[in-house]
Structures are given as structure tokens and as C-alpha cells.
Short mmCIF file of C-alpha atoms in Angstrom, two decimals:
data_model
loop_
_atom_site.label_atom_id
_atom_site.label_comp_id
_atom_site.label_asym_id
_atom_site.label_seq_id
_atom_site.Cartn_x
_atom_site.Cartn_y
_atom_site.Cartn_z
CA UNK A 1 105.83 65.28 129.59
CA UNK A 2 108.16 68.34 128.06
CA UNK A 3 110.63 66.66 129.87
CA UNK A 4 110.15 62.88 128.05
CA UNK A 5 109.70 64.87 124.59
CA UNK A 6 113.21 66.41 125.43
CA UNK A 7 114.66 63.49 126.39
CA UNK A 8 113.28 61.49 122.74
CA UNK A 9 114.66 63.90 120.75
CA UNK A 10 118.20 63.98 122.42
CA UNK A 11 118.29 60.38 121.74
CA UNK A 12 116.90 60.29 118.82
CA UNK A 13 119.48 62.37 117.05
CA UNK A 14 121.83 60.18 118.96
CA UNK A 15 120.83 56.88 117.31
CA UNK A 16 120.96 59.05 113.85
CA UNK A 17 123.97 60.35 113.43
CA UNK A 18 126.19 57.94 114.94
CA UNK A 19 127.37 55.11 112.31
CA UNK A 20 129.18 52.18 114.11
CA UNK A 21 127.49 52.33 117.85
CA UNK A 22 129.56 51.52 120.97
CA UNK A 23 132.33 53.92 121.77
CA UNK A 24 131.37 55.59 118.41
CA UNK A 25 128.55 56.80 120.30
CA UNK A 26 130.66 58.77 123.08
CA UNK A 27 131.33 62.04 121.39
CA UNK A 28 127.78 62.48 121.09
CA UNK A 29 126.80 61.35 124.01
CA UNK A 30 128.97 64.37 125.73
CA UNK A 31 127.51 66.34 123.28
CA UNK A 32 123.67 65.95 123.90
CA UNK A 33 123.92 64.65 127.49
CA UNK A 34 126.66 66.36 129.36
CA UNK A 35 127.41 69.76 127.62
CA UNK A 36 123.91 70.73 126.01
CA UNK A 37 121.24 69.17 128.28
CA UNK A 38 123.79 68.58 131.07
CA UNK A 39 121.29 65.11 131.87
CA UNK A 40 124.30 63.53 133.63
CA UNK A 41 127.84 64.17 134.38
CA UNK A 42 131.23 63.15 132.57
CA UNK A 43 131.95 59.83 135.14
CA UNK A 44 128.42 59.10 135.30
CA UNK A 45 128.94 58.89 131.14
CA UNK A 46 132.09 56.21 132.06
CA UNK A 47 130.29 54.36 134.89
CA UNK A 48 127.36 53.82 132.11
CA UNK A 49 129.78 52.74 129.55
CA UNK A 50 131.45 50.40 131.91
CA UNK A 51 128.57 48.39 133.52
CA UNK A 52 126.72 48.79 129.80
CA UNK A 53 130.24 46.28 129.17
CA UNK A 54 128.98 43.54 131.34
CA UNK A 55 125.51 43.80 130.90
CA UNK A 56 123.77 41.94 128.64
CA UNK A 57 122.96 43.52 125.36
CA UNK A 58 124.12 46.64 123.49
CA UNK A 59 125.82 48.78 124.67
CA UNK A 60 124.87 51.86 123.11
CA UNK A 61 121.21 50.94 124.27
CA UNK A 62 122.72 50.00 128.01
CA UNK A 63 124.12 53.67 127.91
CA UNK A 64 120.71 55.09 127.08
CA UNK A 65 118.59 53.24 129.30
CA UNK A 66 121.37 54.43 132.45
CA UNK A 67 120.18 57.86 130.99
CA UNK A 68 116.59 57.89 130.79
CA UNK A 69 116.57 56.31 133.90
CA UNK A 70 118.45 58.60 135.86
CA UNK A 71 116.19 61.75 134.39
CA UNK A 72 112.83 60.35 134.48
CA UNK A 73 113.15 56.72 135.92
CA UNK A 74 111.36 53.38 134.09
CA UNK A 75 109.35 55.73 131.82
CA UNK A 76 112.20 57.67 130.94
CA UNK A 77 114.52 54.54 130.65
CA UNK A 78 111.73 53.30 128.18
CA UNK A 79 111.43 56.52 126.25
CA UNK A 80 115.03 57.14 125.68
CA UNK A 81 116.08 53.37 124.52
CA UNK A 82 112.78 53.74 121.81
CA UNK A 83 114.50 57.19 120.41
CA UNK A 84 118.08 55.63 120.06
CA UNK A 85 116.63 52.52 118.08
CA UNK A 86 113.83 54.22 116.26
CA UNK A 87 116.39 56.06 113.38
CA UNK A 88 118.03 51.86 113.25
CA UNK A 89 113.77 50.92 112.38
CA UNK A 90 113.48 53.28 110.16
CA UNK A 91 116.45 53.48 107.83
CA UNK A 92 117.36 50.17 107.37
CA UNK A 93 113.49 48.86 106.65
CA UNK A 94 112.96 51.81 104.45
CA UNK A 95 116.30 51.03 102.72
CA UNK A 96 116.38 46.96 103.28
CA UNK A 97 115.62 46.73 99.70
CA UNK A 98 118.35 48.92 98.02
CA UNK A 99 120.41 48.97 100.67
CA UNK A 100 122.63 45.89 99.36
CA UNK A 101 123.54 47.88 95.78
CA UNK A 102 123.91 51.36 98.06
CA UNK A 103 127.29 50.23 99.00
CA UNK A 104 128.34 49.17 95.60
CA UNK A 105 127.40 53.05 94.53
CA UNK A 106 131.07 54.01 94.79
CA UNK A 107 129.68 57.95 95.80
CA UNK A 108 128.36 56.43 99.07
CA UNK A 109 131.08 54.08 99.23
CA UNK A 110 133.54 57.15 99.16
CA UNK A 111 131.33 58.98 101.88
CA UNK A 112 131.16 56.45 104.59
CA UNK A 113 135.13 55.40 103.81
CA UNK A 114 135.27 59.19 104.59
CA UNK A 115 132.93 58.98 108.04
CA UNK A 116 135.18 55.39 109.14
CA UNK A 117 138.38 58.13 109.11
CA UNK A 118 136.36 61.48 110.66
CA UNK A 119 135.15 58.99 113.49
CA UNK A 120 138.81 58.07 114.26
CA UNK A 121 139.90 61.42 115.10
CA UNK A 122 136.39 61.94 117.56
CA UNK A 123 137.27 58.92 119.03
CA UNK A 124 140.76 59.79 119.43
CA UNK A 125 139.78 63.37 121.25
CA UNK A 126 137.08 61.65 123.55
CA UNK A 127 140.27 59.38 125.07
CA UNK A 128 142.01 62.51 125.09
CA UNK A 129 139.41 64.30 127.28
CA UNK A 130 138.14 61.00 129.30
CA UNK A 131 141.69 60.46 130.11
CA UNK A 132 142.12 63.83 131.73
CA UNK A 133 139.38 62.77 134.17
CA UNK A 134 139.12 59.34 134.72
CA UNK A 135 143.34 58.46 135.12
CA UNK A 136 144.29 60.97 137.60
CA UNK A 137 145.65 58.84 140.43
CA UNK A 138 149.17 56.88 140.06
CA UNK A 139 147.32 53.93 140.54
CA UNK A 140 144.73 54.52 138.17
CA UNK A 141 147.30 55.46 135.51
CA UNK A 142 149.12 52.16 136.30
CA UNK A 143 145.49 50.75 135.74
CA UNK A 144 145.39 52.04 132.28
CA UNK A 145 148.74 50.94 131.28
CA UNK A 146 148.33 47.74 132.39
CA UNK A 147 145.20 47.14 130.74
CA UNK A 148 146.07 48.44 127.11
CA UNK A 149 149.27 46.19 127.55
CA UNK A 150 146.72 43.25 128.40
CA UNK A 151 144.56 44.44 125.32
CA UNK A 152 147.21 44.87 122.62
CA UNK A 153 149.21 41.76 123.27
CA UNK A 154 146.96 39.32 125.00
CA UNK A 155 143.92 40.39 123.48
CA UNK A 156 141.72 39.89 126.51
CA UNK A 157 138.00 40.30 125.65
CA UNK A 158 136.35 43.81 127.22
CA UNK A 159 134.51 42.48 129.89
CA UNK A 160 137.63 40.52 130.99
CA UNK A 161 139.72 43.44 131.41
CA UNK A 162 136.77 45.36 132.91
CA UNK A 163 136.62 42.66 135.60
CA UNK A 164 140.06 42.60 136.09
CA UNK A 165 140.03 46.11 136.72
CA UNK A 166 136.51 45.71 139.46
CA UNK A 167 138.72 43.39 141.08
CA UNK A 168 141.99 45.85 141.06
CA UNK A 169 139.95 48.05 143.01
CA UNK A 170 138.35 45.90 145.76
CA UNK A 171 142.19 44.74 146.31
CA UNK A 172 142.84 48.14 146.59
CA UNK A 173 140.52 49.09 148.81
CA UNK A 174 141.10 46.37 150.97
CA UNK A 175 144.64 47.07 151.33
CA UNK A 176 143.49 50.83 151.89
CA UNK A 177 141.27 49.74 154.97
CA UNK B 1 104.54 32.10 114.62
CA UNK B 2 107.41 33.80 112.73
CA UNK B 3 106.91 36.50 115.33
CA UNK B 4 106.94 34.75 118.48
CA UNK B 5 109.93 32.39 117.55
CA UNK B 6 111.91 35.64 116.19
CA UNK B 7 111.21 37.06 119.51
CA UNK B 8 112.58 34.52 121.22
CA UNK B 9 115.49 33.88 119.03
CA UNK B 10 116.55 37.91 119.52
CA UNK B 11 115.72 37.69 122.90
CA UNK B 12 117.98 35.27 124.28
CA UNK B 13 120.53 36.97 121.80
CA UNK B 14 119.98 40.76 123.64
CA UNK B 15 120.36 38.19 127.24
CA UNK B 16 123.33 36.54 126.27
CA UNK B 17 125.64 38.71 123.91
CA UNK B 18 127.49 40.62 126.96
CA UNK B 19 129.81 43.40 125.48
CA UNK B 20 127.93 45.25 122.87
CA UNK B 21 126.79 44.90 118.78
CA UNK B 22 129.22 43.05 117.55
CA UNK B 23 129.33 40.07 120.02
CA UNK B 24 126.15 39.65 118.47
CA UNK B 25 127.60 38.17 115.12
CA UNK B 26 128.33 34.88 116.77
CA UNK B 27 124.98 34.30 117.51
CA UNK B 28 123.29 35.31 114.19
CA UNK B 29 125.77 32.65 112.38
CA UNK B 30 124.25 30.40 114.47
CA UNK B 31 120.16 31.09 113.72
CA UNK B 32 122.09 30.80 110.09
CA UNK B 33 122.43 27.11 110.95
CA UNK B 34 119.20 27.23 112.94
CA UNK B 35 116.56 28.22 110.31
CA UNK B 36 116.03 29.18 106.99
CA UNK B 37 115.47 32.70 107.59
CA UNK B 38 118.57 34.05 105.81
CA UNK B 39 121.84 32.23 104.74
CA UNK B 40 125.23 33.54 105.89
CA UNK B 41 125.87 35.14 102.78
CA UNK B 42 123.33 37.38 103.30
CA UNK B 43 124.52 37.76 106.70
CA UNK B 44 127.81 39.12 106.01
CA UNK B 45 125.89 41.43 103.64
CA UNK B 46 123.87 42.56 106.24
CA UNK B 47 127.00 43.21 109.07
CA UNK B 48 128.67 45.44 106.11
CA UNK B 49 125.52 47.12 105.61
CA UNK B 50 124.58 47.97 109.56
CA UNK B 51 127.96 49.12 110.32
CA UNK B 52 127.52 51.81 107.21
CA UNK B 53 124.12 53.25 108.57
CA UNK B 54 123.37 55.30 111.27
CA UNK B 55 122.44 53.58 114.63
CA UNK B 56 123.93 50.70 117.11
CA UNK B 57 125.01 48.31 114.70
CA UNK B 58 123.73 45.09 116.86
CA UNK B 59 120.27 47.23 116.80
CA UNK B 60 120.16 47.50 113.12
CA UNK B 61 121.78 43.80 112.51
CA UNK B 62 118.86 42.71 114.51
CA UNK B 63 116.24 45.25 112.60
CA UNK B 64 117.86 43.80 108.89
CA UNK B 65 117.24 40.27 109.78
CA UNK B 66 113.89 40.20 111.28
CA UNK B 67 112.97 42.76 108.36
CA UNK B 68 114.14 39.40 106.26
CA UNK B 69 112.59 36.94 107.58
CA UNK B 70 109.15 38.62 108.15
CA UNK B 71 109.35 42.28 106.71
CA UNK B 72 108.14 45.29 108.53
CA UNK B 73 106.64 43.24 111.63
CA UNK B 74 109.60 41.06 112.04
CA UNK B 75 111.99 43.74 111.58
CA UNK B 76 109.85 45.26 114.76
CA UNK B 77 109.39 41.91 116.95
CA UNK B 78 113.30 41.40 115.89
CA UNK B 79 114.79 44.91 117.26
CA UNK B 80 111.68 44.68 120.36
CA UNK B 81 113.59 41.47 121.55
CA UNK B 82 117.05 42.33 121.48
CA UNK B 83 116.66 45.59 123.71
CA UNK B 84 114.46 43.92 125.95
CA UNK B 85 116.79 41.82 128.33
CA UNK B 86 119.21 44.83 128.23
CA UNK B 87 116.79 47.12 129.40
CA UNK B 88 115.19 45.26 131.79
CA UNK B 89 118.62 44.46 133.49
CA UNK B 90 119.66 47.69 133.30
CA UNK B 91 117.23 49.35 135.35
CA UNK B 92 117.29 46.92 138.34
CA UNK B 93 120.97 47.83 138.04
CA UNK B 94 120.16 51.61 138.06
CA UNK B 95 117.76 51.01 141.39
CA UNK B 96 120.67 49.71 143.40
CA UNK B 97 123.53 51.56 142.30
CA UNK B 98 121.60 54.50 143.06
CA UNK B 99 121.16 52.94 146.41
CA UNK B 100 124.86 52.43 146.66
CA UNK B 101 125.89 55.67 144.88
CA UNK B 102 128.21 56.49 148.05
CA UNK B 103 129.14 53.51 148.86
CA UNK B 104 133.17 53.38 149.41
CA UNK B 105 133.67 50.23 148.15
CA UNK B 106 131.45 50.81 144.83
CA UNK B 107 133.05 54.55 144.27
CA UNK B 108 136.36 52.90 144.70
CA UNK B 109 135.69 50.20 142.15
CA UNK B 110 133.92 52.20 139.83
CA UNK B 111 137.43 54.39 140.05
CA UNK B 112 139.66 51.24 139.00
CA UNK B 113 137.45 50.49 136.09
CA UNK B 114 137.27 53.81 134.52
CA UNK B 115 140.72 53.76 132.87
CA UNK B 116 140.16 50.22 131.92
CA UNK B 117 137.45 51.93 129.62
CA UNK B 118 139.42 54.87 128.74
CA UNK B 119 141.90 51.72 127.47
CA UNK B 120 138.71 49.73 125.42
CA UNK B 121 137.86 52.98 123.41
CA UNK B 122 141.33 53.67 122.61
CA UNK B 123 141.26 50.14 121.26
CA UNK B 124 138.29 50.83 119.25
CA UNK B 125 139.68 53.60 117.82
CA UNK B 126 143.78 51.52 116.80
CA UNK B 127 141.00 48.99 115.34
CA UNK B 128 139.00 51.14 113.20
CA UNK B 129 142.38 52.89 112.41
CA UNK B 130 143.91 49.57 111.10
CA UNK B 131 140.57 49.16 109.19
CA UNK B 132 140.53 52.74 107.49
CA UNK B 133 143.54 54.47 107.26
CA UNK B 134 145.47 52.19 104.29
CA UNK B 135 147.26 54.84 102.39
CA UNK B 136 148.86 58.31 102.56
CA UNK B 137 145.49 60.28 101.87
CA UNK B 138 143.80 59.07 104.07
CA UNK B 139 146.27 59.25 106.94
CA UNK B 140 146.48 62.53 106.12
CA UNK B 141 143.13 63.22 106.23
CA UNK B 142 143.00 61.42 109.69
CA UNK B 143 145.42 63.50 111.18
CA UNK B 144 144.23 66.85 109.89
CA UNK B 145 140.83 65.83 110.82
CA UNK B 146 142.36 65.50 114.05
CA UNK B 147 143.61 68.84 114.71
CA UNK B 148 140.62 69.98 113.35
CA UNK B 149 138.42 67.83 116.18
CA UNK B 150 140.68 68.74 118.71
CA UNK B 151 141.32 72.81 118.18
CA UNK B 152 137.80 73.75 117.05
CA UNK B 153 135.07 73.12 118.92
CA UNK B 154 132.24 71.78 116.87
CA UNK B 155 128.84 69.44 117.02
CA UNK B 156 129.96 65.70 116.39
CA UNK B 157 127.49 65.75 113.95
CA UNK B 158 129.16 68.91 111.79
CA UNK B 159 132.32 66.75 112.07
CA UNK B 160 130.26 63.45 110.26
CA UNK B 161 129.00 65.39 107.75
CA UNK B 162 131.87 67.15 106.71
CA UNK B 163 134.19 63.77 106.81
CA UNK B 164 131.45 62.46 104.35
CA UNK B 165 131.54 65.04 101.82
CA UNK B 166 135.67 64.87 102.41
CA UNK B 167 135.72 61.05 101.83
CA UNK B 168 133.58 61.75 98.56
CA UNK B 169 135.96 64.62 96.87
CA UNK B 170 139.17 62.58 98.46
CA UNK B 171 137.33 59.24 96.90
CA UNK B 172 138.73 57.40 99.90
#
């Protein structure tokens, strides 16, 4: 039961203070998840992120059900994905109604221009870090390269290039065998 | 009524929008079409205002519109929907990968995929970069923000606040 209530409020602060969702979401995911509750470890983070990709449904959410699951099973699958879309319910029924002239207010307009640039540079330092350990083998940097040439100039969709990459290594594998 | 055809709507959205929040935008155009529950004006008001507040922006797309079309409850039945399918999938997915947690083939192709990731959230971050950074203050700001991020070790959420409060005496 302490266990669940832990769990809610990691995710819950999640769902609050992240604005855009998705990868948006990583750096404090590491935060709550692998460095302060240390609920799962930095691939399992990756593994989440890339099956959350071709599952149905948001991501974000997919990444938070993996969690709960894997601390508390169904119940705590259930408890975390309510505490990452409770802050969503909240906020944006309590401020449906104003929330249309909030963005013309050019104070908030200036503060979440200012968030949009301060995510860049977390995002930037999670690829930093996830790169470190996820692309340690030649053929896993190869991987990499290959696929952000295949995302910048063919603009394959994310679950393409994250099949593409399930298949690279079942060939490899096979080869390896 | 409202309620159950809202649920069903979202539903089939959370089943069937494979890649995360934004794939979702496809399918709201098309309830757009659908119903009367909001036009696509309102739509694109709604996308610009659940990518500026906190939260999974496909989650709080899906809690604007059912809020509405049937306030508080449909924002509810709306949001209860979408996550459904997701989590339901996901946990039959947890029960057999941890069944096949050592299996060599699934560690092996779990290992190709991870830099494909690495890859999509670098991507995020060029796109959001494109979106954000249009003049010399705030590229500035991004890369001493950077430095900042990268040398000091600090909560996420110290870093959000502070960019806010930056972006409002920069007036990005």
C-alpha cells in the first residue's frame, strides 16, 4: 500500500511537470524512476520507450504502465498510468475555459516560449547520456547512424525505423548463430 | 449517450494511433468530420493549447475535447478511453517479455533497437529546435542552458522552472 502511494506520487509529478509528453518525458523519467526511486534500470527505461513506439496509444502512458507493472504488477500498472494522467484531468478542465486567452497573455506566452528552449537542452543531455549506454557496439553505432540518416532524409515514421532496427537484430543474430 | 459514443470514439483512437500523442491529431480531424462535437478550428486551438500544459499532450488533447463535448464527465469518459487499449496491451506485453527477459534472441533485438531510439529522441529534440530557437537570443539561451543541463546536476523540474522565468525576462 506505501508502496502504490509511492509509486502515485512519482508519477504524478511526472505527468506535472513535463509539457510536451513523449521523449520530453525522459529526463524525468531518469529522474524519479532510475536515480531517486531506482524502480527500474537505464535499458529497461529504453526497452519501455521502444515497445511504448509500437504499441498502441501514448507513449508517455505505455512508459508508465511498463513501470507500474514491473513494481507492483496490474495494480501497480493501473495506479501509475492514473497519476501520470490525473495533473492532464485536472489542469486543462479547471483551465478549459480560460485556457484559449492564456496563450494570448504574452507573460505566459514568453514563459512556455522559454520552457520549448530549456526542454531542448534536457533533451539534448538525455541523448548524450542514453547514447553512452545504449550504442556501445560497432554494430550498434552503425545502427544509429543509419537510422538518423533514414530519419533526416527519408523521413521514415518511428515505428518504421524501430522495426527496421527489430529486424537488424534478428539478421544479426542469425548470422551470429 | 454522449458518454458511451465518446468512449468509443477515444477508444479506438488510444487502439489505433501507434507512436505516441501526436499521431493522435489525424484521428481527431476526423471525429471533426464525424460529429458536431467541436469544429477544427477549435481543434487546432486545442493542439496549441495541450502542447503548452503540463502532461502527455495526446492525454490532454483527449481530456480538452471530451471536456467540450460533454464537460467534466466527458472530459473523464474521453481521457478513460484513450489509455485504455494502451494499457491493456501493455501489460500482456509486460507478462511475456518478462517471460522472455533472457531470451537471446529478444536481448539481442532489444540491443539493435535501442540506438534506433537514441536516433527518434534526437529527432525530437532537431524538431523542437527548428520550432523554438528562431533568433540569436534564444540560441543563446539554448546553448547556455545547455552547459548549464549538462555541468550541473539539477532536478528536471528546477531546470523547467527556471527556463520559464528566463523565457519571461528574455520575452522569447
Amino acid at each position: 500500500m506505501v508502496e502504490l502511494g509511492k509509486i502515485f506520487v512519482s508519477f504524478f509529478k511526472i505527468g506535472l511537470f513535463t509539457f510536451g509528453g513523449g521523449y520530453a518525458m525522459m529526463p524525468l523519467f531518469r529522474q524519479e524512476l532510475i536515480e531517486k526511486r531506482k524502480y527500474i534500470t537505464e535499458d529497461e527505461l529504453i526497452d519501455y520507450y521502444s515497445i511504448g513506439q509500437c504499441t498502441p496509444g501514448v507513449i508517455a502512458v505505455n512508459v508508465a504502465t511498463f513501470t507500474g507493472y514491473k513494481i507492483q504488477k496490474v495494480l501497480g500498472a493501473i495506479v501509475a498510468t492514473l497519476a501520470i494522467v490525473l495533473p492532464s484531468l485536472l489542469i486543462i478542465m479547471a483551465l478549459a475555459g480560460i485556457l484559449n486567452t492564456l496563450s494570448d497573455n504574452q507573460i505566459v506566452a514568453h514563459a512556455f516560449a522559454g520552457i520549448r528552449v530549456g526542454v531542448i537542452a534536457l533533451i539534448l543531455k538525455e541523448v548524450i547520456v542514453l547514447f553512452k549506454k545504449a550504442v556501445a557496439t560497432k554494430f550498434q553505432i552503425s545502427l544509429f547512424f543509419v537510422v538518423l540518416f533514414l530519419l533526416f532524409c527519408i523521413h521514415l515514421s518511428a515505428i518504421t525505423v524501430v522495426l527496421l532496427a527489430a529486424c537488424a537484430g534478428f539478421i544479426k543474430r542469425f548470422g551470429d548463430k | 449517450m454522449i458518454y458511451g459514443l465518446l468512449f468509443w470514439e477515444f477508444f479506438k483512437i488510444g487502439l489505433f494511433a501507434i507512436g505516441g500523442g501526436m499521431v493522435t491529431i489525424p484521428f481527431l480531424f476526423d471525429l471533426t468530420k464525424k460529429y458536431n462535437w467541436f469544429n477544427a478550428e477549435e481543434l487546432t486551438n486545442m493542439i496549441a493549447v495541450s502542447q503548452s500544459t503540463p502532461g502527455p499532450v495526446g492525454v490532454n488533447m483527449a481530456t480538452y475535447a471530451g471536456f467540450q463535448t460533454a464537460g467534466v464527465g466527458g472530459g473523464i469518459i474521453a481521457t478513460f478511453g484513450l489509455v485504455l487499449p494502451s494499457v491493456i496491451i501493455v501489460i500482456l506485453v509486460s507478462k511475456l517479455l518478462s517471460h522472455y527477459k533472457n531470451n537471446l534472441w529478444v536481448t539481442e533485438i532489444m540491443a539493435a533497437i535501442r540506438p534506433a531510439v537514441v536516433a527518434l529522441i534526437l529527432l525530437a529534440g532537431f524538431e523542437l529546435f527548428k520550432l523554438s530557437v528562431i533568433d540569436w537570443v534564444s540560441a543563446a539561451f539554448a546553448l547556455v542552458f545547455f552547459l548549464m543541463v549538462y555541468f550541473f546536476k539539477k532536478s528536471p523540474i528546477f531546470y523547467i522552472i527556471l527556463s520559464a522565468i528566463l523565457g519571461i525576462l528574455l520575452r522569447l
